[in-house]
Amino acid sequence: MERNSNGREWEKMKKELNELMTEGRDYAQQLKSQLGSTSSQESREHLAKKILESYHKSLTIMNYSGELDQVSPHSHGTGSPKSDDSDHQEPHIIQSSKKSMPRWTRKVIIAPGVVIDRALDDGFSWRKYGQKDILGAKFPRGYHRCTYRKSKGCEATKQVQRSNEDPMLFEIIYRGIHSCSQASNVGLIIPVQVLEPNQTQEQENLEIGKASLDTGHHNYNHQAHLHQTLNYPLPSTLNLESNNVMLQEKDHNIGFLGSTSYSDANYNFLASYDAGSASHSTSNSPSTIGLESPFENFGPSHPFGGFGGFYS
DNA sequence: TGAATTTGACCCAT
DNA sequence: ATGGGTCAAATTCA
């Protein structure tokens, strides 16, 4: 996994990213400190806007960098993870064969009793346009595109694939960045917690356990590949991963979040979940979500580390 | 009735 | 030739 000849450019971008992220963090901290105070609504909104701008710029840069250096040593065939990767969920950051669209993967583990609909909700509004049986995959793959594709020309798409090994695990492959207004809406619900690269699985699980307790989901089954469970009152529960495996990977994929609107028709073989729920959930989902983000290989000292509990 | 989903057909890359 | 991704007509839903 050598850095390619674009290493220098990459370093440059990384530096820019650092600056942007630092800026974003500062704004975030300001916002945080204002939360408890009597600061004006405008002031907070201004800060939030600045944070979003930082995100936006960062993402844009990363988008370009993705084109510079997109490689995927782990082209784990979409669909059927034949290899037993369940343990070490490598980042499936894959060079999209489709032009230079950024592509990244997010994994969602559904806790028992959790409405899949909600668990998969990522803040964006999606429209399903296809479903396909994939060779070697037990479950069909769902194809979704942004609801605003027509009206706003938003090219973001995502694929949802249920894991063979673990039916509770959903792998969501995102492609493209939302150019619709949803992007800014969702910006606020992004991140959350970044695991230190040297954080052990035990520590991880501890965190998970704590989170589960917090949400009252005590019977959560922690799988080995489960990364984290977070809980906060936002439309989706997301987290940035940053573990050792991830760190070996290329770091130029855009991670952005979209949100799902599912009618669970395709996934309703889980007797346990509440099939009655509908789309566009605004849940405080206790589900576990592992987001393979473009930030994952930023070290703990990276500004992004500062986002740690910032949104929580 | 409009929007969302389903599903078979088609297209395209490998 | 095959499999993955998308299209679009039919169907369902709200």
Short mmCIF file of C-alpha atoms (C1' of nucleotides) in Angstrom, two decimals:
data_model
loop_
_atom_site.label_atom_id
_atom_site.label_comp_id
_atom_site.label_asym_id
_atom_site.label_seq_id
_atom_site.Cartn_x
_atom_site.Cartn_y
_atom_site.Cartn_z
CA MET A 1 0.00 0.00 0.00
CA GLU A 2 2.58 2.44 -0.90
CA ARG A 3 1.71 5.95 -1.38
CA ASN A 4 1.89 6.57 -5.00
CA SER A 5 3.82 9.24 -6.76
CA ASN A 6 1.26 11.73 -5.72
CA GLY A 7 2.52 11.52 -2.23
CA ARG A 8 3.70 15.05 -2.18
CA GLU A 9 0.42 16.42 -3.37
CA TRP A 10 -1.27 14.29 -0.89
CA GLU A 11 0.82 15.72 1.88
CA LYS A 12 -0.16 19.13 0.73
CA MET A 13 -3.80 18.30 0.77
CA LYS A 14 -3.45 16.73 4.11
CA LYS A 15 -2.02 19.94 5.39
CA GLU A 16 -4.90 21.89 3.99
CA LEU A 17 -7.28 19.44 5.47
CA ASN A 18 -5.60 19.83 8.78
CA GLU A 19 -6.10 23.52 8.68
CA LEU A 20 -9.69 23.24 7.69
CA MET A 21 -10.40 20.66 10.30
CA THR A 22 -8.67 22.69 12.95
CA GLU A 23 -10.74 25.64 11.95
CA GLY A 24 -13.85 23.56 12.11
CA ARG A 25 -12.91 22.24 15.49
CA ASP A 26 -12.36 25.72 16.81
CA TYR A 27 -15.73 26.80 15.63
CA ALA A 28 -17.19 23.71 17.10
CA GLN A 29 -15.63 24.41 20.43
CA GLN A 30 -16.95 27.91 20.35
CA LEU A 31 -20.35 26.60 19.60
CA LYS A 32 -20.10 24.10 22.37
CA SER A 33 -19.15 26.72 24.86
CA GLN A 34 -22.06 28.80 23.76
CA LEU A 35 -24.54 26.05 24.17
CA GLY A 36 -24.91 26.53 27.83
CA SER A 37 -24.74 30.25 27.70
CA THR A 38 -27.18 32.87 26.71
CA SER A 39 -25.58 33.53 23.42
CA SER A 40 -27.84 34.54 20.63
CA GLN A 41 -29.38 32.13 18.26
CA GLU A 42 -27.76 33.94 15.36
CA SER A 43 -24.40 33.56 16.88
CA ARG A 44 -24.85 29.84 17.19
CA GLU A 45 -26.18 29.53 13.74
CA HIS A 46 -23.24 31.43 12.45
CA LEU A 47 -20.89 29.05 14.15
CA ALA A 48 -22.76 26.07 12.87
CA LYS A 49 -22.55 27.50 9.42
CA LYS A 50 -18.84 27.95 9.74
CA ILE A 51 -18.45 24.40 10.86
CA LEU A 52 -20.39 23.20 7.90
CA GLU A 53 -18.28 25.27 5.61
CA SER A 54 -15.18 23.68 6.99
CA TYR A 55 -16.68 20.30 6.39
CA HIS A 56 -17.65 21.20 2.95
CA LYS A 57 -14.26 22.44 1.97
CA SER A 58 -12.59 19.47 3.52
CA LEU A 59 -14.81 17.11 1.69
CA THR A 60 -14.21 18.85 -1.54
CA ILE A 61 -10.49 18.54 -1.10
CA MET A 62 -10.79 14.94 -0.21
CA ASN A 63 -12.89 14.40 -3.22
CA TYR A 64 -10.07 15.55 -5.40
CA SER A 65 -7.53 13.64 -3.48
CA GLY A 66 -9.60 10.58 -4.03
CA GLU A 67 -9.02 10.95 -7.69
CA LEU A 68 -5.37 11.26 -7.09
CA ASP A 69 -4.88 8.14 -5.29
CA GLN A 70 -7.74 5.81 -5.26
CA VAL A 71 -6.78 2.27 -4.88
CA SER A 72 -8.34 -0.59 -3.33
CA PRO A 73 -6.29 -3.36 -2.10
CA HIS A 74 -9.41 -4.70 -0.61
CA SER A 75 -11.71 -4.90 -3.47
CA HIS A 76 -13.75 -7.25 -1.56
CA GLY A 77 -16.27 -8.09 -4.09
CA THR A 78 -19.32 -6.22 -3.31
CA GLY A 79 -22.01 -8.40 -2.20
CA SER A 80 -20.56 -11.57 -1.03
CA PRO A 81 -17.86 -11.37 1.44
CA LYS A 82 -16.58 -14.80 0.88
CA SER A 83 -13.51 -14.19 2.81
CA ASP A 84 -14.06 -14.19 6.48
CA ASP A 85 -13.57 -10.55 6.98
CA SER A 86 -16.10 -10.38 9.64
CA ASP A 87 -13.43 -9.91 12.19
CA HIS A 88 -11.39 -7.22 10.68
CA GLN A 89 -13.66 -5.04 8.80
CA GLU A 90 -11.25 -3.57 6.46
CA PRO A 91 -12.23 -0.33 4.97
CA HIS A 92 -13.75 -1.09 1.70
CA ILE A 93 -12.60 2.05 0.24
CA ILE A 94 -12.70 1.24 -3.30
CA GLN A 95 -11.89 2.98 -6.44
CA SER A 96 -15.15 3.38 -8.09
CA SER A 97 -15.20 2.11 -11.56
CA LYS A 98 -17.73 4.75 -12.21
CA LYS A 99 -15.77 7.77 -13.15
CA SER A 100 -14.23 9.52 -10.26
CA MET A 101 -17.17 9.33 -7.98
CA PRO A 102 -16.01 9.08 -4.45
CA ARG A 103 -17.07 5.89 -2.83
CA TRP A 104 -17.00 4.70 0.71
CA THR A 105 -18.56 2.11 2.85
CA ARG A 106 -20.46 2.25 6.03
CA LYS A 107 -21.48 -0.70 8.06
CA VAL A 108 -24.50 -0.82 10.22
CA ILE A 109 -25.21 -3.46 12.74
CA ILE A 110 -28.75 -3.71 13.79
CA ALA A 111 -29.33 -4.35 17.41
CA PRO A 112 -32.11 -6.72 18.26
CA GLY A 113 -35.38 -4.99 18.45
CA VAL A 114 -34.19 -2.02 16.54
CA VAL A 115 -36.17 -0.88 13.60
CA ILE A 116 -33.95 -1.38 10.61
CA ASP A 117 -35.53 1.54 9.03
CA ARG A 118 -34.27 3.77 11.71
CA ALA A 119 -30.99 2.11 12.13
CA LEU A 120 -30.15 2.67 8.53
CA ASP A 121 -31.36 6.17 8.52
CA ASP A 122 -28.49 8.49 7.87
CA GLY A 123 -30.22 11.79 7.57
CA PHE A 124 -30.64 11.92 3.87
CA SER A 125 -33.64 11.10 1.88
CA TRP A 126 -33.21 8.23 -0.54
CA ARG A 127 -35.30 6.67 -3.18
CA LYS A 128 -34.95 3.08 -4.11
CA TYR A 129 -34.58 2.48 -7.80
CA GLY A 130 -33.57 -1.11 -7.99
CA GLN A 131 -32.82 -4.35 -6.29
CA LYS A 132 -30.68 -7.16 -7.49
CA ASP A 133 -29.65 -10.60 -6.44
CA ILE A 134 -25.93 -10.67 -6.25
CA LEU A 135 -23.89 -13.70 -6.99
CA GLY A 136 -22.86 -15.35 -3.79
CA ALA A 137 -24.92 -13.10 -1.65
CA LYS A 138 -27.80 -14.47 0.31
CA PHE A 139 -29.60 -11.20 0.32
CA PRO A 140 -30.46 -8.90 -2.53
CA ARG A 141 -28.70 -5.62 -2.91
CA GLY A 142 -30.78 -2.50 -2.87
CA TYR A 143 -29.97 0.47 -5.04
CA HIS A 144 -30.91 3.91 -3.90
CA ARG A 145 -30.41 7.38 -5.19
CA CYS A 146 -31.01 10.74 -3.68
CA THR A 147 -34.64 11.73 -3.69
CA TYR A 148 -33.61 15.06 -5.13
CA ARG A 149 -31.83 13.64 -8.09
CA LYS A 150 -34.40 14.98 -10.49
CA SER A 151 -35.23 18.24 -8.87
CA LYS A 152 -31.74 19.20 -7.84
CA GLY A 153 -29.55 16.99 -9.87
CA CYS A 154 -28.05 15.37 -6.83
CA GLU A 155 -25.98 12.42 -7.96
CA ALA A 156 -25.51 10.71 -4.65
CA THR A 157 -26.38 7.04 -4.58
CA LYS A 158 -26.01 4.21 -2.21
CA GLN A 159 -26.23 0.47 -2.21
CA VAL A 160 -27.42 -1.51 0.71
CA GLN A 161 -26.22 -5.04 1.10
CA ARG A 162 -27.01 -7.32 3.93
CA SER A 163 -24.15 -9.43 5.07
CA ASN A 164 -24.06 -13.13 4.42
CA GLU A 165 -22.42 -13.98 7.66
CA ASP A 166 -24.31 -11.67 9.86
CA PRO A 167 -27.84 -10.79 8.84
CA MET A 168 -27.73 -8.04 11.39
CA LEU A 169 -24.98 -6.36 9.51
CA PHE A 170 -25.68 -4.07 6.62
CA GLU A 171 -23.01 -2.76 4.38
CA ILE A 172 -23.88 0.49 2.75
CA ILE A 173 -21.83 1.73 -0.12
CA TYR A 174 -22.18 5.39 -0.81
CA ARG A 175 -21.26 6.99 -4.06
CA GLY A 176 -21.07 10.61 -4.88
CA ILE A 177 -21.60 13.62 -2.73
CA HIS A 178 -24.93 15.20 -2.13
CA SER A 179 -25.20 18.37 -4.05
CA CYS A 180 -28.69 18.89 -2.78
CA SER A 181 -29.47 21.00 0.20
CA GLN A 182 -29.65 17.94 2.35
CA ALA A 183 -25.92 18.01 2.56
CA SER A 184 -25.90 21.00 4.84
CA ASN A 185 -28.70 19.66 6.91
CA VAL A 186 -26.94 16.50 7.58
CA GLY A 187 -23.68 18.10 8.30
CA LEU A 188 -24.80 18.72 11.78
CA ILE A 189 -25.43 15.17 12.54
CA ILE A 190 -22.19 13.83 11.41
CA PRO A 191 -19.73 12.62 13.74
CA VAL A 192 -19.25 12.04 16.95
CA GLN A 193 -16.62 9.87 18.23
CA VAL A 194 -13.32 8.81 16.97
CA LEU A 195 -11.61 5.81 18.33
CA GLU A 196 -8.01 6.20 19.04
CA PRO A 197 -5.96 4.12 16.69
CA ASN A 198 -4.50 2.22 19.55
CA GLN A 199 -7.72 1.65 21.28
CA THR A 200 -8.20 -1.99 21.94
CA GLN A 201 -11.18 -4.04 21.06
CA GLU A 202 -11.88 -4.45 24.72
CA GLN A 203 -11.95 -0.75 25.15
CA GLU A 204 -14.15 -0.50 22.18
CA ASN A 205 -16.54 -2.97 23.57
CA LEU A 206 -16.52 -1.19 26.82
CA GLU A 207 -17.61 1.91 25.08
CA ILE A 208 -20.19 -0.04 23.28
CA GLY A 209 -21.43 -1.47 26.47
CA LYS A 210 -21.69 1.92 28.02
CA ALA A 211 -23.57 3.26 25.11
CA SER A 212 -25.89 0.35 25.14
CA LEU A 213 -26.58 0.85 28.76
CA ASP A 214 -27.22 4.45 28.17
CA THR A 215 -29.81 3.65 25.64
CA GLY A 216 -31.32 0.96 27.66
CA HIS A 217 -30.51 -1.72 25.18
CA HIS A 218 -28.92 -4.10 27.53
CA ASN A 219 -29.14 -7.19 25.53
CA TYR A 220 -27.07 -5.90 22.75
CA ASN A 221 -25.01 -8.61 21.24
CA HIS A 222 -21.51 -7.35 20.69
CA GLN A 223 -20.01 -8.96 17.73
CA ALA A 224 -16.36 -9.12 17.21
CA HIS A 225 -16.62 -6.88 14.28
CA LEU A 226 -18.80 -4.45 15.94
CA HIS A 227 -16.98 -1.26 16.34
CA GLN A 228 -18.95 1.04 18.41
CA THR A 229 -22.31 1.92 19.58
CA LEU A 230 -23.20 5.44 20.13
CA ASN A 231 -26.26 7.11 21.20
CA TYR A 232 -27.46 10.56 20.67
CA PRO A 233 -30.72 12.13 19.83
CA LEU A 234 -30.14 12.66 16.21
CA PRO A 235 -31.55 11.11 13.12
CA SER A 236 -28.75 8.72 12.85
CA THR A 237 -26.07 7.24 14.89
CA LEU A 238 -22.76 7.43 13.28
CA ASN A 239 -19.22 7.28 14.20
CA LEU A 240 -15.90 7.54 12.62
CA GLU A 241 -13.71 4.60 12.87
CA SER A 242 -10.07 4.74 13.29
CA ASN A 243 -8.44 1.55 14.18
CA ASN A 244 -5.24 -0.01 13.19
CA VAL A 245 -6.59 -1.81 10.26
CA MET A 246 -8.18 1.27 8.97
CA LEU A 247 -5.00 3.16 9.29
CA GLN A 248 -3.35 1.06 6.75
CA GLU A 249 -5.76 2.14 4.19
CA LYS A 250 -5.84 4.91 1.76
CA ASP A 251 -7.37 7.95 3.12
CA HIS A 252 -8.92 9.79 0.37
CA ASN A 253 -12.41 8.75 0.18
CA ILE A 254 -15.13 11.05 0.93
CA GLY A 255 -17.21 10.03 3.77
CA PHE A 256 -20.48 11.67 3.79
CA LEU A 257 -23.66 10.61 5.17
CA GLY A 258 -26.90 10.19 3.60
CA SER A 259 -30.04 9.09 5.00
CA THR A 260 -32.25 6.34 4.21
CA SER A 261 -35.82 6.03 3.85
CA TYR A 262 -36.67 2.46 3.98
CA SER A 263 -39.69 0.53 3.81
CA ASP A 264 -38.32 -2.66 5.07
CA ALA A 265 -39.86 -4.79 2.44
CA ASN A 266 -36.56 -6.16 1.39
CA TYR A 267 -35.21 -6.69 4.79
CA ASN A 268 -38.17 -7.80 6.74
CA PHE A 269 -37.09 -11.31 7.34
CA LEU A 270 -36.05 -10.31 10.77
CA ALA A 271 -38.97 -11.23 12.83
CA SER A 272 -37.73 -9.19 15.68
CA TYR A 273 -37.92 -5.76 14.35
CA ASP A 274 -40.85 -3.53 14.15
CA ALA A 275 -41.89 -3.69 10.56
CA GLY A 276 -44.49 -1.12 11.21
CA SER A 277 -42.15 1.75 11.14
CA ALA A 278 -41.91 3.80 8.09
CA SER A 279 -39.41 5.90 6.35
CA HIS A 280 -37.69 9.06 7.30
CA SER A 281 -37.19 8.16 10.79
CA THR A 282 -35.81 10.69 13.12
CA SER A 283 -34.86 8.18 15.62
CA ASN A 284 -32.28 8.16 18.24
CA SER A 285 -31.34 4.83 16.98
CA PRO A 286 -29.38 2.64 19.26
CA SER A 287 -28.09 0.65 16.42
CA THR A 288 -24.46 0.32 15.87
CA ILE A 289 -22.95 1.98 12.97
CA GLY A 290 -19.47 1.77 11.75
CA LEU A 291 -18.60 4.41 9.31
CA GLU A 292 -15.60 3.98 7.23
CA SER A 293 -14.71 7.49 6.70
CA PRO A 294 -12.07 9.30 4.82
CA PHE A 295 -10.83 10.57 8.11
CA GLU A 296 -10.08 7.26 9.50
CA ASN A 297 -6.41 7.41 9.08
CA PHE A 298 -5.91 10.67 10.72
CA GLY A 299 -4.08 10.12 13.87
CA PRO A 300 -5.38 10.89 17.27
CA SER A 301 -3.60 14.16 17.20
CA HIS A 302 -5.36 15.12 14.12
CA PRO A 303 -7.89 17.83 14.47
CA PHE A 304 -10.57 15.37 13.77
CA GLY A 305 -9.80 13.67 16.95
CA GLY A 306 -11.15 16.76 18.49
CA PHE A 307 -14.50 16.07 17.11
CA GLY A 308 -14.61 13.26 19.48
CA GLY A 309 -17.50 14.07 21.61
CA PHE A 310 -18.13 17.32 20.21
CA TYR A 311 -21.40 16.53 18.74
CA SER A 312 -22.51 14.22 21.38
"C1'" DT B 1 -53.42 11.22 -7.12
"C1'" DG B 2 -48.70 11.82 -6.59
"C1'" DA B 3 -44.87 9.61 -4.63
"C1'" DA B 4 -42.36 5.55 -3.58
"C1'" DT B 5 -41.36 0.75 -4.39
"C1'" DT B 6 -41.05 -3.43 -7.08
"C1'" DT B 7 -39.26 -6.02 -10.67
"C1'" DG B 8 -38.10 -7.63 -15.28
"C1'" DA B 9 -35.51 -5.87 -19.02
"C1'" DC B 10 -31.80 -3.57 -20.74
"C1'" DC B 11 -27.02 -1.66 -20.80
"C1'" DC B 12 -22.29 -1.89 -20.01
"C1'" DA B 13 -17.89 -3.28 -18.16
"C1'" DT B 14 -15.08 -7.17 -17.56
"C1'" DA C 1 -20.95 -14.62 -21.73
"C1'" DT C 2 -21.74 -13.00 -17.31
"C1'" DG C 3 -22.74 -10.13 -13.49
"C1'" DG C 4 -23.57 -5.63 -11.67
"C1'" DG C 5 -26.00 -1.35 -12.19
"C1'" DT C 6 -29.83 1.32 -14.05
"C1'" DC C 7 -34.20 2.11 -16.34
"C1'" DA C 8 -38.95 2.34 -16.48
"C1'" DA C 9 -43.58 0.31 -16.44
"C1'" DA C 10 -46.50 -1.67 -13.14
"C1'" DT C 11 -47.90 -1.74 -8.62
"C1'" DT C 12 -48.48 -0.19 -3.98
"C1'" DC C 13 -48.79 3.25 -0.56
"C1'" DA C 14 -50.16 7.42 1.88
#
